[in-house]
Coordinates of C-alpha atoms in Angstrom, one line a residue:
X1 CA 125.6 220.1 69.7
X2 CA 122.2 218.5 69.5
X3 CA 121.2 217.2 65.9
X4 CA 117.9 216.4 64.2
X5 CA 116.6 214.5 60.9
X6 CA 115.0 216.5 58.4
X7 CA 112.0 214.3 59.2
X8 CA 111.4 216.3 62.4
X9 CA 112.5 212.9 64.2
X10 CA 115.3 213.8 66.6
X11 CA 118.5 212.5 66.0
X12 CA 119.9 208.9 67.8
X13 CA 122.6 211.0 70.1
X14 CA 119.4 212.8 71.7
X15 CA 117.1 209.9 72.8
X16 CA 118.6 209.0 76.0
X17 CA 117.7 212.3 77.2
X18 CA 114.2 211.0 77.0
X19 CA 114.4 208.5 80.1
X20 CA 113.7 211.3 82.8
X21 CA 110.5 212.5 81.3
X22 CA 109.3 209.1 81.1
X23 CA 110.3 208.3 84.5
X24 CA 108.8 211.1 85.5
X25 CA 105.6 209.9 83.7
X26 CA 105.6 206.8 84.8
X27 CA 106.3 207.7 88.4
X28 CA 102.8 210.0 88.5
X29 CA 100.9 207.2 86.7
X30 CA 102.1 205.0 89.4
X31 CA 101.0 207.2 92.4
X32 CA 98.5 205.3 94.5
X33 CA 95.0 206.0 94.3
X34 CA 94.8 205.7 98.2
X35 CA 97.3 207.8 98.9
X36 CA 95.7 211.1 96.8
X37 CA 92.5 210.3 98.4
X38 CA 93.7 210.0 101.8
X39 CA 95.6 213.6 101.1
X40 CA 92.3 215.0 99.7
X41 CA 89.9 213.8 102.9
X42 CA 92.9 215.8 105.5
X43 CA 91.8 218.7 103.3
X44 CA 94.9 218.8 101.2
X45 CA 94.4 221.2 97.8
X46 CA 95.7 220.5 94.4
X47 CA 99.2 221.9 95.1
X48 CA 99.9 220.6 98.0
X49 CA 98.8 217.3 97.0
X50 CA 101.4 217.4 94.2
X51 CA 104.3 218.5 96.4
X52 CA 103.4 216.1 99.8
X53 CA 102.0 213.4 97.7
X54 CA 103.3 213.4 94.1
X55 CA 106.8 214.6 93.8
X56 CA 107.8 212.6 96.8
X57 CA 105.8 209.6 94.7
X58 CA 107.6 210.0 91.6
X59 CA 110.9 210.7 92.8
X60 CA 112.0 207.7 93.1
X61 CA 111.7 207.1 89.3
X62 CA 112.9 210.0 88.2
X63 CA 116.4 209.2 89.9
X64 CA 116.2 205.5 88.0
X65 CA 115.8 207.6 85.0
X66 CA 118.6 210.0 85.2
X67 CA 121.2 207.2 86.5
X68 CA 119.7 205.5 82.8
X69 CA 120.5 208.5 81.3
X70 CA 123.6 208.8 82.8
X71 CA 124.8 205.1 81.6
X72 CA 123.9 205.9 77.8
X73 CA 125.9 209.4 78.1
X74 CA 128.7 207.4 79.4
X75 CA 128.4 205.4 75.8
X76 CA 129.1 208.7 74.0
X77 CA 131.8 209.7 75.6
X78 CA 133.2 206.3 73.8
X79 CA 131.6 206.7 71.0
X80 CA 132.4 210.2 70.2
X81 CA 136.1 209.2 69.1
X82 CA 136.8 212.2 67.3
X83 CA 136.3 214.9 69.8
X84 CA 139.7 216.0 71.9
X85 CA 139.1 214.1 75.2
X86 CA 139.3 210.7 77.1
X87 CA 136.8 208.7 74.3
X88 CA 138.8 210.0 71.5
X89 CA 142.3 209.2 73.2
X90 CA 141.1 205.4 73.2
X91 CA 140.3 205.7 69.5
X92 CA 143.4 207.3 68.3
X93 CA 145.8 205.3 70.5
X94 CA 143.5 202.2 69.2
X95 CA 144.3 203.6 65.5
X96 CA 148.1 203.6 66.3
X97 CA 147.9 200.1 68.3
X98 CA 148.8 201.3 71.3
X99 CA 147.1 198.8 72.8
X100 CA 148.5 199.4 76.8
X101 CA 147.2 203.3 75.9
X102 CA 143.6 201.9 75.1
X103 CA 143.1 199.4 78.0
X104 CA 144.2 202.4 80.5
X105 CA 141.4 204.8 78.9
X106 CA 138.6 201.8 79.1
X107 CA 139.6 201.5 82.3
X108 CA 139.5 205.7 83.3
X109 CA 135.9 205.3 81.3
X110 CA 134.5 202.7 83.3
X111 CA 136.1 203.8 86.3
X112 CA 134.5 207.4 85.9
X113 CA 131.4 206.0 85.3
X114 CA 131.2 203.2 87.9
X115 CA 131.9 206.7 90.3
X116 CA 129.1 208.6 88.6
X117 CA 126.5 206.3 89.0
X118 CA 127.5 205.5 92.6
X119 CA 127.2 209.0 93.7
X120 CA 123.8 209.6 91.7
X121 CA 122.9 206.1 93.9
X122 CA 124.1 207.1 97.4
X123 CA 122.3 211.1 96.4
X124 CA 119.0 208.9 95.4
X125 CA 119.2 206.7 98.5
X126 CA 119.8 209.4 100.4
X127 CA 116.9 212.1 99.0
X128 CA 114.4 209.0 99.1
X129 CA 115.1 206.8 101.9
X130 CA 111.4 205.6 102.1
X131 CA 112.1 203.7 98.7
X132 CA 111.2 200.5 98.8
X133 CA 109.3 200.7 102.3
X134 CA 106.0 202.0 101.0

């Protein structure tokens, strides 16, 4: 469940949620001048200038973002030690100094995110393979 200060600030478990729309951000700002004007002389309008030029553009940002996003979720999952699950199965068997117990659920955690951010990776290398090359 999302939280937020009274001061209209949102809370510190919602901030990692912020690196897509600043990739996103940062990917348009980054957009080469040449590139929209080149689009605009073939006659290109507003929209499709977004969608040839733009998205593909910013795309590659906005999958840096959400494998950012995804690495700070994955520091939840061990921080949220009192919640039923893999992050609070480390804490209790931590509390009871089951210490074989807690090495094993590191090790599913890190494993499970190592896997996560692999497959975001191969998806991103595979949905953008001009990265790098323009």
């Amino acid at each position: 469940m999302a939280s937020a200060s009274c001061s209209g600030v949102p809370a510190a478990d919602q901030w990692p949620a912020a690196f897509p729309p600043i990739a996103i951000a940062n990917g348009v700002a980054g957009v080469r001048q040449d590139y929209l004007d080149a689009a605009r002389s073939l006659g290109a309008g507003r929209g499709q200038v977004v969608i040839r030029v733009v998205l593909p553009a910013t795309l590659p940002e906005v999958i840096g973002g959400i494998r950012i996003a995804t690495a700070f979720a994955w520091t939840t999952v061990v921080a949220a030690d009192g919640i039923p699950g893999i992050g609070g199965l480390a804490y209790i068997s931590g509390t009871q100094l089951d210490t074989p117990l807690t090495i094993a659920c590191i090790i599913v955690i890190g494993c499970a995110a190592l896997v996560l951010d692999s497959v975001i990776k191969f998806a991103g290398d595979a949905a953008v393979p001009w990265k790098g090359k323009v």
